[in-house]
């Protein structure tokens, strides 16, 4: 059977479809260094961020309490060490073993208390994830305020905008059609 039709001028286009992911030569997955409850997440996927920008934070109530306790313990140990040192002042040449042990014990307690303050400060600093470089948030890993995370939980993936590209697998027949 013969069919008759009208000829029309039109553009013919061909397209290919593929899925993939955004990748970068400079990419990092950020985590909290200690466990805690998430207080806020300040970014979304696809958001551009700048270097040193805060991205997410843990609740710092317990961390602040630990810091204040460490500072108080240090002040107490410092006062004790100063009293012992004052009591033994001038006895350097004839200090007894018991006096040396008392002085050393007080100084070690003070030094340990100071190290506790340093550790508590570090924990407070690490309660906020900071962008190590400017880039684009490529993934926020299923976290939300109120959620408890461990140090192993991946939180945010950040890729440098300078080295970003799209990575996909394409059928070999379609490769010639990719611009």
Short mmCIF file of N, CA and C in Angstrom, two decimals, residues 2-157:
data_model
loop_
_atom_site.label_atom_id
_atom_site.label_comp_id
_atom_site.label_asym_id
_atom_site.label_seq_id
_atom_site.Cartn_x
_atom_site.Cartn_y
_atom_site.Cartn_z
N UNK A 2 0.49 2.25 -0.65
CA UNK A 2 1.26 3.48 -0.78
C UNK A 2 0.65 4.53 0.13
N UNK A 3 1.52 5.22 0.89
CA UNK A 3 1.06 6.32 1.73
C UNK A 3 1.66 7.60 1.20
N UNK A 4 0.88 8.62 1.21
CA UNK A 4 1.32 9.92 0.73
C UNK A 4 1.37 10.85 1.93
N UNK A 5 2.44 11.67 2.06
CA UNK A 5 2.57 12.60 3.18
C UNK A 5 3.21 13.88 2.71
N UNK A 6 3.13 14.85 3.55
CA UNK A 6 3.70 16.14 3.21
C UNK A 6 5.10 16.22 3.82
N UNK A 7 6.05 16.73 3.08
CA UNK A 7 7.43 16.86 3.53
C UNK A 7 7.55 18.16 4.31
N UNK A 8 8.20 18.08 5.48
CA UNK A 8 8.42 19.26 6.32
C UNK A 8 9.91 19.39 6.59
N UNK A 9 10.35 20.62 6.72
CA UNK A 9 11.74 20.90 7.07
C UNK A 9 11.80 20.96 8.59
N UNK A 10 12.70 20.20 9.23
CA UNK A 10 12.84 20.18 10.68
C UNK A 10 14.26 19.77 11.03
N UNK A 11 14.63 20.04 12.26
CA UNK A 11 15.95 19.64 12.74
C UNK A 11 15.83 18.27 13.39
N UNK A 12 16.80 17.46 13.11
CA UNK A 12 16.86 16.15 13.75
C UNK A 12 17.95 16.23 14.80
N UNK A 13 17.62 15.82 15.97
CA UNK A 13 18.63 15.84 17.03
C UNK A 13 18.74 14.47 17.66
N UNK A 14 19.91 14.23 18.17
CA UNK A 14 20.17 12.96 18.83
C UNK A 14 20.74 13.28 20.21
N UNK A 15 20.35 12.55 21.21
CA UNK A 15 20.89 12.79 22.54
C UNK A 15 21.24 11.48 23.19
N UNK A 16 22.10 11.58 24.17
CA UNK A 16 22.45 10.41 24.96
C UNK A 16 22.16 10.75 26.42
N UNK A 17 21.92 9.76 27.20
CA UNK A 17 21.63 9.96 28.61
C UNK A 17 22.53 9.05 29.43
N UNK A 18 23.06 9.60 30.50
CA UNK A 18 23.92 8.82 31.38
C UNK A 18 23.85 9.43 32.77
N UNK A 19 24.12 8.63 33.75
CA UNK A 19 24.19 9.15 35.11
C UNK A 19 25.62 9.04 35.60
N UNK A 20 25.95 9.87 36.55
CA UNK A 20 27.31 9.87 37.08
C UNK A 20 27.35 10.70 38.34
N UNK A 21 28.53 11.18 38.66
CA UNK A 21 28.67 12.00 39.85
C UNK A 21 29.68 13.11 39.63
N UNK A 22 29.51 14.15 40.43
CA UNK A 22 30.45 15.26 40.39
C UNK A 22 31.70 14.81 41.14
N UNK A 23 32.85 15.03 40.54
CA UNK A 23 34.11 14.64 41.15
C UNK A 23 35.07 15.82 41.09
N UNK A 24 36.16 15.69 41.78
CA UNK A 24 37.14 16.76 41.82
C UNK A 24 38.51 16.17 42.10
N UNK A 25 39.53 16.84 41.59
CA UNK A 25 40.89 16.42 41.89
C UNK A 25 41.23 16.75 43.34
N UNK A 26 40.51 17.71 43.92
CA UNK A 26 40.71 18.11 45.31
C UNK A 26 39.38 17.95 46.03
N UNK A 27 39.27 16.85 46.77
CA UNK A 27 38.00 16.49 47.41
C UNK A 27 38.30 15.97 48.82
N UNK A 28 37.44 16.30 49.78
CA UNK A 28 37.64 15.84 51.15
C UNK A 28 36.29 15.51 51.78
N UNK A 29 36.28 14.44 52.57
CA UNK A 29 35.10 14.10 53.36
C UNK A 29 35.42 14.46 54.80
N UNK A 30 34.61 15.34 55.37
CA UNK A 30 34.86 15.88 56.70
C UNK A 30 34.05 15.13 57.76
N UNK A 31 34.66 14.96 58.92
CA UNK A 31 34.02 14.29 60.05
C UNK A 31 34.29 15.09 61.32
N UNK A 32 33.50 14.83 62.35
CA UNK A 32 33.81 15.38 63.67
C UNK A 32 34.87 14.48 64.29
N UNK A 33 35.80 15.05 65.02
CA UNK A 33 36.87 14.24 65.60
C UNK A 33 36.44 13.55 66.89
N UNK A 34 35.30 13.94 67.44
CA UNK A 34 34.80 13.28 68.64
C UNK A 34 33.28 13.11 68.52
N UNK A 35 32.73 12.19 69.30
CA UNK A 35 31.28 11.98 69.23
C UNK A 35 30.52 13.11 69.90
N UNK A 36 29.25 13.25 69.52
CA UNK A 36 28.40 14.26 70.13
C UNK A 36 27.08 14.39 69.40
N UNK A 37 26.25 15.31 69.90
CA UNK A 37 24.94 15.56 69.30
C UNK A 37 25.06 16.74 68.35
N UNK A 38 24.57 16.57 67.13
CA UNK A 38 24.63 17.63 66.12
C UNK A 38 23.73 18.78 66.55
N UNK A 39 24.29 19.99 66.58
CA UNK A 39 23.51 21.18 66.94
C UNK A 39 22.93 21.83 65.70
N UNK A 40 23.73 21.93 64.63
CA UNK A 40 23.24 22.53 63.39
C UNK A 40 24.10 22.10 62.22
N UNK A 41 23.47 22.11 61.06
CA UNK A 41 24.15 21.89 59.79
C UNK A 41 23.87 23.13 58.97
N UNK A 42 24.92 23.85 58.60
CA UNK A 42 24.75 25.15 57.97
C UNK A 42 24.92 25.18 56.47
N UNK A 43 24.96 24.01 55.82
CA UNK A 43 25.13 23.97 54.37
C UNK A 43 24.21 22.93 53.75
N UNK A 44 24.02 23.07 52.44
CA UNK A 44 23.24 22.10 51.66
C UNK A 44 24.07 21.64 50.48
N UNK A 45 23.71 20.51 49.92
CA UNK A 45 24.41 20.02 48.73
C UNK A 45 24.31 21.05 47.61
N UNK A 46 25.42 21.25 46.92
CA UNK A 46 25.46 22.20 45.82
C UNK A 46 25.84 23.60 46.24
N UNK A 47 25.89 23.85 47.54
CA UNK A 47 26.21 25.19 48.04
C UNK A 47 27.71 25.46 47.91
N UNK A 48 28.02 26.67 47.50
CA UNK A 48 29.41 27.10 47.41
C UNK A 48 29.82 27.66 48.78
N UNK A 49 30.99 27.27 49.27
CA UNK A 49 31.48 27.74 50.56
C UNK A 49 32.87 28.33 50.40
N UNK A 50 33.26 29.15 51.37
CA UNK A 50 34.59 29.74 51.32
C UNK A 50 35.49 29.10 52.38
N UNK A 51 36.79 29.27 52.22
CA UNK A 51 37.74 28.70 53.15
C UNK A 51 37.49 29.26 54.55
N UNK A 52 37.56 28.40 55.57
CA UNK A 52 37.36 28.70 56.99
C UNK A 52 35.89 28.90 57.37
N UNK A 53 34.96 28.67 56.45
CA UNK A 53 33.54 28.80 56.78
C UNK A 53 33.09 27.64 57.67
N UNK A 54 32.29 27.93 58.70
CA UNK A 54 31.72 26.88 59.55
C UNK A 54 30.64 26.16 58.76
N UNK A 55 30.69 24.82 58.77
CA UNK A 55 29.76 24.02 57.99
C UNK A 55 28.73 23.28 58.85
N UNK A 56 29.17 22.79 60.01
CA UNK A 56 28.29 22.06 60.92
C UNK A 56 28.91 22.11 62.31
N UNK A 57 28.06 21.89 63.34
CA UNK A 57 28.57 21.98 64.70
C UNK A 57 27.87 21.00 65.63
N UNK A 58 28.61 20.58 66.64
CA UNK A 58 28.04 19.74 67.69
C UNK A 58 27.54 20.63 68.83
N UNK A 59 26.66 20.09 69.64
CA UNK A 59 26.21 20.77 70.85
C UNK A 59 27.42 20.84 71.80
N UNK A 60 27.74 22.03 72.29
CA UNK A 60 28.94 22.20 73.10
C UNK A 60 28.66 22.31 74.60
N UNK A 61 27.45 22.04 75.04
CA UNK A 61 27.11 22.17 76.45
C UNK A 61 28.03 21.31 77.32
N UNK A 62 28.16 20.05 77.00
CA UNK A 62 29.00 19.14 77.79
C UNK A 62 30.47 19.50 77.63
N UNK A 63 30.85 19.89 76.42
CA UNK A 63 32.25 20.26 76.17
C UNK A 63 32.63 21.52 76.96
N UNK A 64 31.73 22.50 77.03
CA UNK A 64 32.00 23.71 77.82
C UNK A 64 32.12 23.38 79.30
N UNK A 65 31.27 22.48 79.78
CA UNK A 65 31.34 22.06 81.19
C UNK A 65 32.68 21.39 81.47
N UNK A 66 33.11 20.50 80.58
CA UNK A 66 34.41 19.82 80.75
C UNK A 66 35.55 20.83 80.73
N UNK A 67 35.45 21.84 79.88
CA UNK A 67 36.49 22.87 79.80
C UNK A 67 36.56 23.67 81.10
N UNK A 68 35.40 24.07 81.61
CA UNK A 68 35.38 24.84 82.85
C UNK A 68 35.91 24.02 84.02
N UNK A 69 35.56 22.73 84.07
CA UNK A 69 36.07 21.85 85.13
C UNK A 69 37.59 21.71 85.02
N UNK A 70 38.09 21.57 83.80
CA UNK A 70 39.54 21.45 83.60
C UNK A 70 40.25 22.73 84.04
N UNK A 71 39.68 23.88 83.73
CA UNK A 71 40.28 25.16 84.16
C UNK A 71 40.28 25.27 85.68
N UNK A 72 39.18 24.88 86.31
CA UNK A 72 39.10 24.94 87.79
C UNK A 72 40.13 23.99 88.41
N UNK A 73 40.25 22.79 87.87
CA UNK A 73 41.24 21.83 88.38
C UNK A 73 42.65 22.38 88.21
N UNK A 74 42.90 23.04 87.11
CA UNK A 74 44.22 23.62 86.88
C UNK A 74 44.51 24.73 87.90
N UNK A 75 43.54 25.59 88.13
CA UNK A 75 43.74 26.67 89.12
C UNK A 75 44.04 26.09 90.50
N UNK A 76 43.33 25.04 90.86
CA UNK A 76 43.55 24.40 92.16
C UNK A 76 44.94 23.77 92.22
N UNK A 77 45.32 23.05 91.18
CA UNK A 77 46.64 22.41 91.15
C UNK A 77 47.75 23.45 91.11
N UNK A 78 47.52 24.56 90.44
CA UNK A 78 48.51 25.64 90.38
C UNK A 78 48.72 26.23 91.77
N UNK A 79 47.62 26.46 92.49
CA UNK A 79 47.72 27.02 93.85
C UNK A 79 48.46 26.06 94.78
N UNK A 80 48.15 24.78 94.66
CA UNK A 80 48.83 23.77 95.50
C UNK A 80 50.32 23.73 95.19
N UNK A 81 50.67 23.73 93.92
CA UNK A 81 52.08 23.68 93.52
C UNK A 81 52.82 24.92 94.01
N UNK A 82 52.20 26.10 93.88
CA UNK A 82 52.85 27.33 94.35
C UNK A 82 53.06 27.31 95.86
N UNK A 83 52.08 26.78 96.62
CA UNK A 83 52.23 26.69 98.08
C UNK A 83 53.38 25.76 98.44
N UNK A 84 53.43 24.60 97.81
CA UNK A 84 54.51 23.65 98.09
C UNK A 84 55.85 24.27 97.73
N UNK A 85 55.93 24.91 96.59
CA UNK A 85 57.19 25.54 96.17
C UNK A 85 57.60 26.65 97.14
N UNK A 86 56.63 27.45 97.62
CA UNK A 86 56.93 28.50 98.60
C UNK A 86 57.42 27.89 99.93
N UNK A 87 56.75 26.83 100.36
CA UNK A 87 57.13 26.17 101.62
C UNK A 87 58.55 25.61 101.55
N UNK A 88 58.95 25.18 100.37
CA UNK A 88 60.27 24.54 100.23
C UNK A 88 61.33 25.49 99.67
N UNK A 89 60.98 26.76 99.50
CA UNK A 89 61.91 27.73 98.94
C UNK A 89 63.16 27.83 99.82
N UNK A 90 64.31 27.83 99.19
CA UNK A 90 65.56 27.95 99.92
C UNK A 90 66.10 26.63 100.41
N UNK A 91 65.40 25.54 100.14
CA UNK A 91 65.86 24.21 100.57
C UNK A 91 66.48 23.42 99.42
N UNK A 92 66.92 24.08 98.38
CA UNK A 92 67.42 23.37 97.20
C UNK A 92 68.60 22.46 97.55
N UNK A 93 69.49 22.94 98.38
CA UNK A 93 70.69 22.16 98.66
C UNK A 93 70.46 21.05 99.69
N UNK A 94 69.49 21.22 100.57
CA UNK A 94 69.26 20.21 101.61
C UNK A 94 67.83 19.65 101.57
N UNK A 95 67.22 19.65 100.39
CA UNK A 95 65.86 19.13 100.25
C UNK A 95 65.85 17.63 100.53
N UNK A 96 64.93 17.20 101.38
CA UNK A 96 64.84 15.77 101.69
C UNK A 96 64.11 15.04 100.57
N UNK A 97 64.22 13.73 100.62
CA UNK A 97 63.52 12.91 99.62
C UNK A 97 62.01 13.15 99.70
N UNK A 98 61.46 13.23 100.89
CA UNK A 98 60.03 13.45 101.08
C UNK A 98 59.61 14.82 100.56
N UNK A 99 60.44 15.84 100.79
CA UNK A 99 60.13 17.17 100.29
C UNK A 99 60.18 17.21 98.76
N UNK A 100 61.19 16.55 98.20
CA UNK A 100 61.30 16.49 96.73
C UNK A 100 60.10 15.75 96.13
N UNK A 101 59.69 14.67 96.77
CA UNK A 101 58.54 13.90 96.29
C UNK A 101 57.26 14.74 96.36
N UNK A 102 57.09 15.50 97.44
CA UNK A 102 55.92 16.37 97.59
C UNK A 102 55.91 17.45 96.52
N UNK A 103 57.07 18.10 96.32
CA UNK A 103 57.17 19.16 95.31
C UNK A 103 56.93 18.60 93.91
N UNK A 104 57.56 17.49 93.59
CA UNK A 104 57.41 16.89 92.27
C UNK A 104 55.97 16.45 92.02
N UNK A 105 55.35 15.88 93.04
CA UNK A 105 53.95 15.44 92.91
C UNK A 105 53.02 16.63 92.62
N UNK A 106 53.25 17.73 93.32
CA UNK A 106 52.42 18.92 93.12
C UNK A 106 52.64 19.51 91.73
N UNK A 107 53.88 19.52 91.27
CA UNK A 107 54.19 20.05 89.93
C UNK A 107 53.61 19.17 88.83
N UNK A 108 53.69 17.86 89.01
CA UNK A 108 53.13 16.93 88.02
C UNK A 108 51.60 17.07 87.97
N UNK A 109 50.97 17.21 89.13
CA UNK A 109 49.51 17.40 89.16
C UNK A 109 49.13 18.67 88.43
N UNK A 110 49.92 19.75 88.63
CA UNK A 110 49.66 21.01 87.92
C UNK A 110 49.84 20.83 86.42
N UNK A 111 50.90 20.15 85.99
CA UNK A 111 51.15 19.94 84.57
C UNK A 111 50.05 19.09 83.93
N UNK A 112 49.61 18.06 84.63
CA UNK A 112 48.53 17.22 84.12
C UNK A 112 47.22 18.00 84.00
N UNK A 113 46.96 18.85 84.98
CA UNK A 113 45.75 19.67 84.94
C UNK A 113 45.81 20.64 83.76
N UNK A 114 47.00 21.19 83.50
CA UNK A 114 47.16 22.08 82.34
C UNK A 114 46.88 21.33 81.03
N UNK A 115 47.40 20.12 80.91
CA UNK A 115 47.17 19.31 79.71
C UNK A 115 45.68 19.00 79.53
N UNK A 116 44.96 18.85 80.63
CA UNK A 116 43.51 18.64 80.55
C UNK A 116 42.81 19.86 80.00
N UNK A 117 43.29 21.06 80.37
CA UNK A 117 42.72 22.30 79.82
C UNK A 117 42.97 22.36 78.32
N UNK A 118 44.18 22.04 77.90
CA UNK A 118 44.52 22.06 76.47
C UNK A 118 43.64 21.07 75.70
N UNK A 119 43.45 19.87 76.24
CA UNK A 119 42.60 18.87 75.57
C UNK A 119 41.15 19.33 75.49
N UNK A 120 40.65 19.95 76.56
CA UNK A 120 39.26 20.44 76.55
C UNK A 120 39.09 21.57 75.53
N UNK A 121 40.08 22.46 75.43
CA UNK A 121 40.03 23.52 74.41
C UNK A 121 40.01 22.92 73.01
N UNK A 122 40.82 21.91 72.78
CA UNK A 122 40.87 21.25 71.47
C UNK A 122 39.53 20.60 71.13
N UNK A 123 38.91 19.97 72.11
CA UNK A 123 37.60 19.36 71.89
C UNK A 123 36.57 20.42 71.51
N UNK A 124 36.61 21.57 72.16
CA UNK A 124 35.69 22.65 71.82
C UNK A 124 35.94 23.16 70.40
N UNK A 125 37.21 23.32 70.03
CA UNK A 125 37.54 23.78 68.67
C UNK A 125 37.06 22.78 67.62
N UNK A 126 37.19 21.49 67.93
CA UNK A 126 36.82 20.46 66.97
C UNK A 126 35.32 20.17 66.94
N UNK A 127 34.55 20.88 67.73
CA UNK A 127 33.08 20.68 67.74
C UNK A 127 32.44 21.35 66.53
N UNK A 128 33.20 22.13 65.79
CA UNK A 128 32.69 22.78 64.58
C UNK A 128 33.53 22.34 63.39
N UNK A 129 32.85 21.89 62.34
CA UNK A 129 33.56 21.52 61.11
C UNK A 129 33.74 22.78 60.28
N UNK A 130 34.98 23.04 59.91
CA UNK A 130 35.36 24.23 59.16
C UNK A 130 35.85 23.79 57.78
N UNK A 131 35.46 24.53 56.75
CA UNK A 131 35.90 24.22 55.39
C UNK A 131 37.41 24.47 55.27
N UNK A 132 38.18 23.46 54.87
CA UNK A 132 39.63 23.63 54.76
C UNK A 132 40.04 24.39 53.50
N UNK A 133 39.12 24.50 52.55
CA UNK A 133 39.36 25.25 51.32
C UNK A 133 38.03 25.68 50.74
N UNK A 134 38.07 26.65 49.83
CA UNK A 134 36.84 27.09 49.16
C UNK A 134 36.41 26.00 48.19
N UNK A 135 35.10 25.81 48.07
CA UNK A 135 34.62 24.77 47.17
C UNK A 135 33.11 24.65 47.16
N UNK A 136 32.67 23.49 46.73
CA UNK A 136 31.24 23.19 46.62
C UNK A 136 30.93 21.96 47.46
N UNK A 137 29.87 22.05 48.26
CA UNK A 137 29.43 20.91 49.05
C UNK A 137 28.80 19.91 48.10
N UNK A 138 29.42 18.75 47.95
CA UNK A 138 28.90 17.75 47.02
C UNK A 138 27.99 16.73 47.72
N UNK A 139 28.12 16.65 49.06
CA UNK A 139 27.25 15.71 49.77
C UNK A 139 27.16 16.08 51.24
N UNK A 140 25.94 16.04 51.78
CA UNK A 140 25.70 16.14 53.21
C UNK A 140 25.20 14.75 53.61
N UNK A 141 25.98 14.04 54.40
CA UNK A 141 25.76 12.61 54.66
C UNK A 141 24.72 12.33 55.74
N UNK A 142 23.46 12.47 55.44
CA UNK A 142 22.35 12.07 56.32
C UNK A 142 22.55 12.46 57.78
N UNK A 143 22.86 13.72 58.01
CA UNK A 143 22.93 14.20 59.39
C UNK A 143 21.93 15.33 59.57
N UNK A 144 21.48 15.50 60.79
CA UNK A 144 20.51 16.55 61.08
C UNK A 144 20.63 16.92 62.56
N UNK A 145 20.21 18.12 62.93
CA UNK A 145 20.28 18.54 64.32
C UNK A 145 19.54 17.56 65.24
N UNK A 146 20.17 17.26 66.38
CA UNK A 146 19.61 16.32 67.34
C UNK A 146 20.16 14.92 67.17
N UNK A 147 20.77 14.64 66.04
CA UNK A 147 21.32 13.31 65.77
C UNK A 147 22.65 13.14 66.50
N UNK A 148 22.88 11.96 67.07
CA UNK A 148 24.14 11.67 67.72
C UNK A 148 25.09 11.08 66.68
N UNK A 149 26.31 11.61 66.60
CA UNK A 149 27.30 11.09 65.65
C UNK A 149 28.55 10.66 66.40
N UNK A 150 29.23 9.70 65.82
CA UNK A 150 30.52 9.28 66.37
C UNK A 150 31.61 9.92 65.52
N UNK A 151 32.82 9.77 65.92
CA UNK A 151 33.93 10.32 65.15
C UNK A 151 34.09 9.65 63.80
N UNK A 152 33.44 8.49 63.59
CA UNK A 152 33.57 7.76 62.34
C UNK A 152 32.53 8.18 61.29
N UNK A 153 31.49 8.90 61.71
CA UNK A 153 30.44 9.31 60.77
C UNK A 153 30.97 10.33 59.77
N UNK A 154 30.77 10.04 58.49
CA UNK A 154 31.07 11.04 57.46
C UNK A 154 29.97 12.10 57.54
N UNK A 155 30.37 13.37 57.50
CA UNK A 155 29.40 14.43 57.69
C UNK A 155 29.17 15.20 56.39
N UNK A 156 30.22 15.76 55.83
CA UNK A 156 30.10 16.61 54.64
C UNK A 156 31.25 16.30 53.69
N UNK A 157 30.92 16.22 52.39
CA UNK A 157 31.97 16.07 51.37
C UNK A 157 32.06 17.38 50.61
#
